[in-house]
Amino acid sequence: EAGVAQSPRYKIIEKRQSVAFWCNPISGHATLYWYQQILGQGPKLLIQFQNNGVVDDSQLPKDRFSAERLKGVDSTLKIQPAKLEDSAVYLCASRSTTDTQYFGPGTRLTVL
Amino acid sequence: SQKIEQNSEALNIQEGKTATLTCNYTNYSPAYLQWYRQDPGRGPVFLLLIRENEKEKRKERLKVTFDTTLKQSLFHITASQPADSATYLCALKGYQKVTFGTGTKLQVIP
């Protein structure tokens, strides 16, 4: 079974620029999550999708972050404009009918 | 406010010994608690899940206990090996979402 795919793996941008991350979950997984993990901290949930509907986006900074999951499969997370404090690893995870989350390798974002 | 606490200091143990990691929480009534392993540059990997009505769960060399009175979970790795060196995260399922702790870095010394 293929795992969760994410791209790019690394991204370096200047502050105030925009960036987008892509996630392809495990086939058949209805629930998809985006997390932000700052160095030395645990993953922080940004947004949770159930199919293509948003379940929880309470911790998503909506003035600069947006996410979509078209057709209930792939998802993109966008930051516009980026700030220095957005430097982190962005993790995508998906979940089947069990309670186990399967994580992708993450995208390491550096904002200069 | 809700809080999940894991020992932020690294845990160093000798190969062959039992490693014990702690996850304490406040202001939660978790439906379940999970433990994940995370290696540098990689996403977390699920290890074990224990539900609120379970006291203990085992999987090979791993054991998890869950004390809802103490609001604490202990994660044990018996006969530890250098390959067990990683960061271990606990995660609690609250009302709607799963929230992760900050993780504890385990170093098993040969």
PDB file of N, CA, C and O in Angstrom, chain A residues 3-54:
ATOM      1  N   GLY A   3       2.071   5.001   0.661  1.00  0.00           N
ATOM      2  CA  GLY A   3       1.854   5.875   1.800  1.00  0.00           C
ATOM      3  C   GLY A   3       1.342   7.229   1.377  1.00  0.00           C
ATOM      4  O   GLY A   3       0.981   7.457   0.224  1.00  0.00           O
ATOM      5  N   VAL A   4       1.340   8.153   2.322  1.00  0.00           N
ATOM      6  CA  VAL A   4       0.931   9.529   2.055  1.00  0.00           C
ATOM      7  C   VAL A   4       2.084  10.237   1.345  1.00  0.00           C
ATOM      8  O   VAL A   4       3.226  10.198   1.820  1.00  0.00           O
ATOM      9  N   ALA A   5       1.769  10.863   0.231  1.00  0.00           N
ATOM     10  CA  ALA A   5       2.790  11.572  -0.543  1.00  0.00           C
ATOM     11  C   ALA A   5       2.653  13.074  -0.337  1.00  0.00           C
ATOM     12  O   ALA A   5       1.527  13.601  -0.271  1.00  0.00           O
ATOM     13  N   GLN A   6       3.794  13.738  -0.215  1.00  0.00           N
ATOM     14  CA  GLN A   6       3.794  15.190  -0.094  1.00  0.00           C
ATOM     15  C   GLN A   6       4.857  15.776  -1.005  1.00  0.00           C
ATOM     16  O   GLN A   6       5.907  15.165  -1.217  1.00  0.00           O
ATOM     17  N   SER A   7       4.582  16.967  -1.502  1.00  0.00           N
ATOM     18  CA  SER A   7       5.604  17.693  -2.253  1.00  0.00           C
ATOM     19  C   SER A   7       5.358  19.186  -2.121  1.00  0.00           C
ATOM     20  O   SER A   7       4.239  19.624  -1.858  1.00  0.00           O
ATOM     21  N   PRO A   8       6.435  19.989  -2.226  1.00  0.00           N
ATOM     22  CA  PRO A   8       7.823  19.546  -2.290  1.00  0.00           C
ATOM     23  C   PRO A   8       8.317  19.070  -0.932  1.00  0.00           C
ATOM     24  O   PRO A   8       7.589  19.183   0.049  1.00  0.00           O
ATOM     25  N   ARG A   9       9.492  18.536  -0.841  1.00  0.00           N
ATOM     26  CA  ARG A   9      10.048  18.133   0.446  1.00  0.00           C
ATOM     27  C   ARG A   9      10.677  19.307   1.167  1.00  0.00           C
ATOM     28  O   ARG A   9      10.688  19.362   2.393  1.00  0.00           O
ATOM     29  N   TYR A  10      11.219  20.235   0.409  1.00  0.00           N
ATOM     30  CA  TYR A  10      11.855  21.414   0.976  1.00  0.00           C
ATOM     31  C   TYR A  10      11.456  22.636   0.155  1.00  0.00           C
ATOM     32  O   TYR A  10      11.279  22.543  -1.054  1.00  0.00           O
ATOM     33  N   LYS A  11      11.325  23.775   0.872  1.00  0.00           N
ATOM     34  CA  LYS A  11      11.009  25.025   0.186  1.00  0.00           C
ATOM     35  C   LYS A  11      11.611  26.175   0.973  1.00  0.00           C
ATOM     36  O   LYS A  11      11.453  26.238   2.204  1.00  0.00           O
ATOM     37  N   ILE A  12      12.296  27.057   0.248  1.00  0.00           N
ATOM     38  CA  ILE A  12      12.857  28.255   0.870  1.00  0.00           C
ATOM     39  C   ILE A  12      12.271  29.453   0.145  1.00  0.00           C
ATOM     40  O   ILE A  12      12.335  29.526  -1.088  1.00  0.00           O
ATOM     41  N   ILE A  13      11.672  30.377   0.896  1.00  0.00           N
ATOM     42  CA  ILE A  13      11.076  31.562   0.290  1.00  0.00           C
ATOM     43  C   ILE A  13      11.423  32.786   1.138  1.00  0.00           C
ATOM     44  O   ILE A  13      11.851  32.672   2.285  1.00  0.00           O
ATOM     45  N   GLU A  14      11.200  33.942   0.529  1.00  0.00           N
ATOM     46  CA  GLU A  14      11.367  35.199   1.258  1.00  0.00           C
ATOM     47  C   GLU A  14      10.047  35.519   1.956  1.00  0.00           C
ATOM     48  O   GLU A  14       8.974  35.122   1.476  1.00  0.00           O
ATOM     49  N   LYS A  15      10.125  36.258   3.044  1.00  0.00           N
ATOM     50  CA  LYS A  15       8.888  36.661   3.715  1.00  0.00           C
ATOM     51  C   LYS A  15       8.048  37.501   2.747  1.00  0.00           C
ATOM     52  O   LYS A  15       8.576  38.171   1.855  1.00  0.00           O
ATOM     53  N   ARG A  16       6.763  37.389   2.919  1.00  0.00           N
ATOM     54  CA  ARG A  16       5.749  38.049   2.097  1.00  0.00           C
ATOM     55  C   ARG A  16       5.496  37.333   0.763  1.00  0.00           C
ATOM     56  O   ARG A  16       4.572  37.695   0.051  1.00  0.00           O
ATOM     57  N   GLN A  17       6.313  36.320   0.452  1.00  0.00           N
ATOM     58  CA  GLN A  17       6.004  35.530  -0.742  1.00  0.00           C
ATOM     59  C   GLN A  17       4.909  34.511  -0.410  1.00  0.00           C
ATOM     60  O   GLN A  17       4.528  34.328   0.749  1.00  0.00           O
ATOM     61  N   SER A  18       4.403  33.856  -1.438  1.00  0.00           N
ATOM     62  CA  SER A  18       3.395  32.823  -1.235  1.00  0.00           C
ATOM     63  C   SER A  18       4.005  31.454  -1.541  1.00  0.00           C
ATOM     64  O   SER A  18       5.012  31.345  -2.246  1.00  0.00           O
ATOM     65  N   VAL A  19       3.390  30.417  -0.962  1.00  0.00           N
ATOM     66  CA  VAL A  19       3.887  29.049  -1.157  1.00  0.00           C
ATOM     67  C   VAL A  19       2.699  28.094  -1.067  1.00  0.00           C
ATOM     68  O   VAL A  19       1.699  28.390  -0.388  1.00  0.00           O
ATOM     69  N   ALA A  20       2.815  26.979  -1.764  1.00  0.00           N
ATOM     70  CA  ALA A  20       1.758  25.970  -1.727  1.00  0.00           C
ATOM     71  C   ALA A  20       2.366  24.594  -1.539  1.00  0.00           C
ATOM     72  O   ALA A  20       3.435  24.286  -2.100  1.00  0.00           O
ATOM     73  N   PHE A  21       1.674  23.780  -0.744  1.00  0.00           N
ATOM     74  CA  PHE A  21       2.103  22.409  -0.503  1.00  0.00           C
ATOM     75  C   PHE A  21       1.006  21.467  -0.990  1.00  0.00           C
ATOM     76  O   PHE A  21      -0.178  21.779  -0.897  1.00  0.00           O
ATOM     77  N   TRP A  22       1.441  20.306  -1.452  1.00  0.00           N
ATOM     78  CA  TRP A  22       0.493  19.348  -2.003  1.00  0.00           C
ATOM     79  C   TRP A  22       0.557  18.046  -1.223  1.00  0.00           C
ATOM     80  O   TRP A  22       1.626  17.631  -0.755  1.00  0.00           O
ATOM     81  N   CYS A  23      -0.599  17.398  -1.074  1.00  0.00           N
ATOM     82  CA  CYS A  23      -0.672  16.133  -0.355  1.00  0.00           C
ATOM     83  C   CYS A  23      -1.585  15.165  -1.093  1.00  0.00           C
ATOM     84  O   CYS A  23      -2.696  15.527  -1.502  1.00  0.00           O
ATOM     85  N   ASN A  24      -1.118  13.939  -1.243  1.00  0.00           N
ATOM     86  CA  ASN A  24      -1.928  12.864  -1.800  1.00  0.00           C
ATOM     87  C   ASN A  24      -2.071  11.798  -0.729  1.00  0.00           C
ATOM     88  O   ASN A  24      -1.093  11.130  -0.393  1.00  0.00           O
ATOM     89  N   PRO A  25      -3.257  11.622  -0.160  1.00  0.00           N
ATOM     90  CA  PRO A  25      -3.405  10.674   0.949  1.00  0.00           C
ATOM     91  C   PRO A  25      -3.431   9.233   0.465  1.00  0.00           C
ATOM     92  O   PRO A  25      -3.433   8.968  -0.737  1.00  0.00           O
ATOM     93  N   ILE A  26      -3.485   8.336   1.407  1.00  0.00           N
ATOM     94  CA  ILE A  26      -3.624   6.918   1.070  1.00  0.00           C
ATOM     95  C   ILE A  26      -4.997   6.708   0.437  1.00  0.00           C
ATOM     96  O   ILE A  26      -6.001   7.257   0.916  1.00  0.00           O
ATOM     97  N   SER A  27      -5.027   5.932  -0.622  1.00  0.00           N
ATOM     98  CA  SER A  27      -6.262   5.703  -1.351  1.00  0.00           C
ATOM     99  C   SER A  27      -7.370   5.178  -0.445  1.00  0.00           C
ATOM    100  O   SER A  27      -7.161   4.244   0.340  1.00  0.00           O
ATOM    101  N   GLY A  28      -8.532   5.817  -0.527  1.00  0.00           N
ATOM    102  CA  GLY A  28      -9.668   5.375   0.259  1.00  0.00           C
ATOM    103  C   GLY A  28      -9.808   6.029   1.619  1.00  0.00           C
ATOM    104  O   GLY A  28     -10.812   5.835   2.302  1.00  0.00           O
ATOM    105  N   HIS A  29      -8.793   6.799   2.028  1.00  0.00           N
ATOM    106  CA  HIS A  29      -8.866   7.469   3.332  1.00  0.00           C
ATOM    107  C   HIS A  29      -9.707   8.736   3.215  1.00  0.00           C
ATOM    108  O   HIS A  29      -9.363   9.654   2.489  1.00  0.00           O
ATOM    109  N   ALA A  30     -10.791   8.772   3.978  1.00  0.00           N
ATOM    110  CA  ALA A  30     -11.718   9.897   3.879  1.00  0.00           C
ATOM    111  C   ALA A  30     -11.237  11.114   4.669  1.00  0.00           C
ATOM    112  O   ALA A  30     -11.549  12.245   4.327  1.00  0.00           O
ATOM    113  N   THR A  31     -10.472  10.880   5.728  1.00  0.00           N
ATOM    114  CA  THR A  31     -10.067  11.983   6.597  1.00  0.00           C
ATOM    115  C   THR A  31      -8.634  12.399   6.280  1.00  0.00           C
ATOM    116  O   THR A  31      -7.749  11.549   6.171  1.00  0.00           O
ATOM    117  N   LEU A  32      -8.436  13.689   6.129  1.00  0.00           N
ATOM    118  CA  LEU A  32      -7.115  14.226   5.819  1.00  0.00           C
ATOM    119  C   LEU A  32      -6.817  15.377   6.771  1.00  0.00           C
ATOM    120  O   LEU A  32      -7.694  16.190   7.077  1.00  0.00           O
ATOM    121  N   TYR A  33      -5.584  15.431   7.237  1.00  0.00           N
ATOM    122  CA  TYR A  33      -5.149  16.460   8.190  1.00  0.00           C
ATOM    123  C   TYR A  33      -3.918  17.191   7.649  1.00  0.00           C
ATOM    124  O   TYR A  33      -3.065  16.587   7.004  1.00  0.00           O
ATOM    125  N   TRP A  34      -3.843  18.479   7.977  1.00  0.00           N
ATOM    126  CA  TRP A  34      -2.610  19.239   7.813  1.00  0.00           C
ATOM    127  C   TRP A  34      -2.151  19.679   9.203  1.00  0.00           C
ATOM    128  O   TRP A  34      -2.922  20.224   9.982  1.00  0.00           O
ATOM    129  N   TYR A  35      -0.865  19.427   9.477  1.00  0.00           N
ATOM    130  CA  TYR A  35      -0.264  19.828  10.747  1.00  0.00           C
ATOM    131  C   TYR A  35       0.929  20.746  10.472  1.00  0.00           C
ATOM    132  O   TYR A  35       1.608  20.628   9.447  1.00  0.00           O
ATOM    133  N   GLN A  36       1.194  21.613  11.429  1.00  0.00           N
ATOM    134  CA  GLN A  36       2.418  22.412  11.439  1.00  0.00           C
ATOM    135  C   GLN A  36       3.274  21.942  12.606  1.00  0.00           C
ATOM    136  O   GLN A  36       2.788  21.841  13.735  1.00  0.00           O
ATOM    137  N   GLN A  37       4.534  21.605  12.318  1.00  0.00           N
ATOM    138  CA  GLN A  37       5.430  21.182  13.387  1.00  0.00           C
ATOM    139  C   GLN A  37       6.652  22.089  13.416  1.00  0.00           C
ATOM    140  O   GLN A  37       7.499  22.039  12.514  1.00  0.00           O
ATOM    141  N   ILE A  38       6.716  22.899  14.445  1.00  0.00           N
ATOM    142  CA  ILE A  38       7.868  23.773  14.659  1.00  0.00           C
ATOM    143  C   ILE A  38       8.937  22.967  15.384  1.00  0.00           C
ATOM    144  O   ILE A  38       8.618  22.099  16.205  1.00  0.00           O
ATOM    145  N   LEU A  39      10.190  23.253  15.094  1.00  0.00           N
ATOM    146  CA  LEU A  39      11.305  22.496  15.643  1.00  0.00           C
ATOM    147  C   LEU A  39      11.207  22.367  17.162  1.00  0.00           C
ATOM    148  O   LEU A  39      11.036  23.366  17.876  1.00  0.00           O
ATOM    149  N   GLY A  40      11.266  21.125  17.646  1.00  0.00           N
ATOM    150  CA  GLY A  40      11.229  20.887  19.089  1.00  0.00           C
ATOM    151  C   GLY A  40       9.837  20.795  19.674  1.00  0.00           C
ATOM    152  O   GLY A  40       9.680  20.612  20.882  1.00  0.00           O
ATOM    153  N   GLN A  41       8.822  20.913  18.815  1.00  0.00           N
ATOM    154  CA  GLN A  41       7.440  20.826  19.287  1.00  0.00           C
ATOM    155  C   GLN A  41       6.716  19.658  18.628  1.00  0.00           C
ATOM    156  O   GLN A  41       7.197  19.087  17.644  1.00  0.00           O
ATOM    157  N   GLY A  42       5.541  19.344  19.167  1.00  0.00           N
ATOM    158  CA  GLY A  42       4.718  18.321  18.544  1.00  0.00           C
ATOM    159  C   GLY A  42       3.919  18.908  17.395  1.00  0.00           C
ATOM    160  O   GLY A  42       3.812  20.128  17.249  1.00  0.00           O
ATOM    161  N   PRO A  43       3.356  18.050  16.547  1.00  0.00           N
ATOM    162  CA  PRO A  43       2.528  18.553  15.445  1.00  0.00           C
ATOM    163  C   PRO A  43       1.303  19.302  15.984  1.00  0.00           C
ATOM    164  O   PRO A  43       0.663  18.856  16.926  1.00  0.00           O
ATOM    165  N   LYS A  44       0.990  20.424  15.350  1.00  0.00           N
ATOM    166  CA  LYS A  44      -0.173  21.224  15.714  1.00  0.00           C
ATOM    167  C   LYS A  44      -1.166  21.163  14.560  1.00  0.00           C
ATOM    168  O   LYS A  44      -0.826  21.504  13.425  1.00  0.00           O
ATOM    169  N   LEU A  45      -2.398  20.744  14.850  1.00  0.00           N
ATOM    170  CA  LEU A  45      -3.398  20.611  13.808  1.00  0.00           C
ATOM    171  C   LEU A  45      -3.769  21.970  13.232  1.00  0.00           C
ATOM    172  O   LEU A  45      -4.117  22.891  13.963  1.00  0.00           O
ATOM    173  N   LEU A  46      -3.701  22.075  11.907  1.00  0.00           N
ATOM    174  CA  LEU A  46      -4.150  23.286  11.223  1.00  0.00           C
ATOM    175  C   LEU A  46      -5.572  23.108  10.691  1.00  0.00           C
ATOM    176  O   LEU A  46      -6.429  23.977  10.872  1.00  0.00           O
ATOM    177  N   ILE A  47      -5.813  21.991  10.009  1.00  0.00           N
ATOM    178  CA  ILE A  47      -7.121  21.774   9.418  1.00  0.00           C
ATOM    179  C   ILE A  47      -7.351  20.289   9.235  1.00  0.00           C
ATOM    180  O   ILE A  47      -6.413  19.529   8.986  1.00  0.00           O
ATOM    181  N   GLN A  48      -8.621  19.883   9.407  1.00  0.00           N
ATOM    182  CA  GLN A  48      -9.032  18.498   9.211  1.00  0.00           C
ATOM    183  C   GLN A  48     -10.178  18.474   8.213  1.00  0.00           C
ATOM    184  O   GLN A  48     -11.156  19.217   8.356  1.00  0.00           O
ATOM    185  N   PHE A  49     -10.037  17.611   7.190  1.00  0.00           N
ATOM    186  CA  PHE A  49     -11.073  17.407   6.187  1.00  0.00           C
ATOM    187  C   PHE A  49     -11.702  16.028   6.375  1.00  0.00           C
ATOM    188  O   PHE A  49     -11.022  15.053   6.683  1.00  0.00           O
ATOM    189  N   GLN A  50     -12.996  15.957   6.144  1.00  0.00           N
ATOM    190  CA  GLN A  50     -13.683  14.682   6.018  1.00  0.00           C
ATOM    191  C   GLN A  50     -14.238  14.683   4.597  1.00  0.00           C
ATOM    192  O   GLN A  50     -15.135  15.482   4.283  1.00  0.00           O
ATOM    193  N   ASN A  51     -13.679  13.810   3.744  1.00  0.00           N
ATOM    194  CA  ASN A  51     -13.927  13.900   2.295  1.00  0.00           C
ATOM    195  C   ASN A  51     -13.518  15.306   1.843  1.00  0.00           C
ATOM    196  O   ASN A  51     -12.395  15.699   2.063  1.00  0.00           O
ATOM    197  N   ASN A  52     -14.383  16.111   1.267  1.00  0.00           N
ATOM    198  CA  ASN A  52     -13.949  17.448   0.861  1.00  0.00           C
ATOM    199  C   ASN A  52     -14.549  18.545   1.731  1.00  0.00           C
ATOM    200  O   ASN A  52     -14.484  19.724   1.393  1.00  0.00           O
ATOM    201  N   GLY A  53     -15.100  18.154   2.877  1.00  0.00           N
ATOM    202  CA  GLY A  53     -15.637  19.125   3.817  1.00  0.00           C
ATOM    203  C   GLY A  53     -14.707  19.356   4.991  1.00  0.00           C
ATOM    204  O   GLY A  53     -14.022  18.440   5.426  1.00  0.00           O
ATOM    205  N   VAL A  54     -14.703  20.593   5.514  1.00  0.00           N
ATOM    206  CA  VAL A  54     -13.843  20.947   6.636  1.00  0.00           C
ATOM    207  C   VAL A  54     -14.517  20.552   7.954  1.00  0.00           C
ATOM    208  O   VAL A  54     -15.656  20.930   8.212  1.00  0.00           O
TER     209      VAL A  54
END
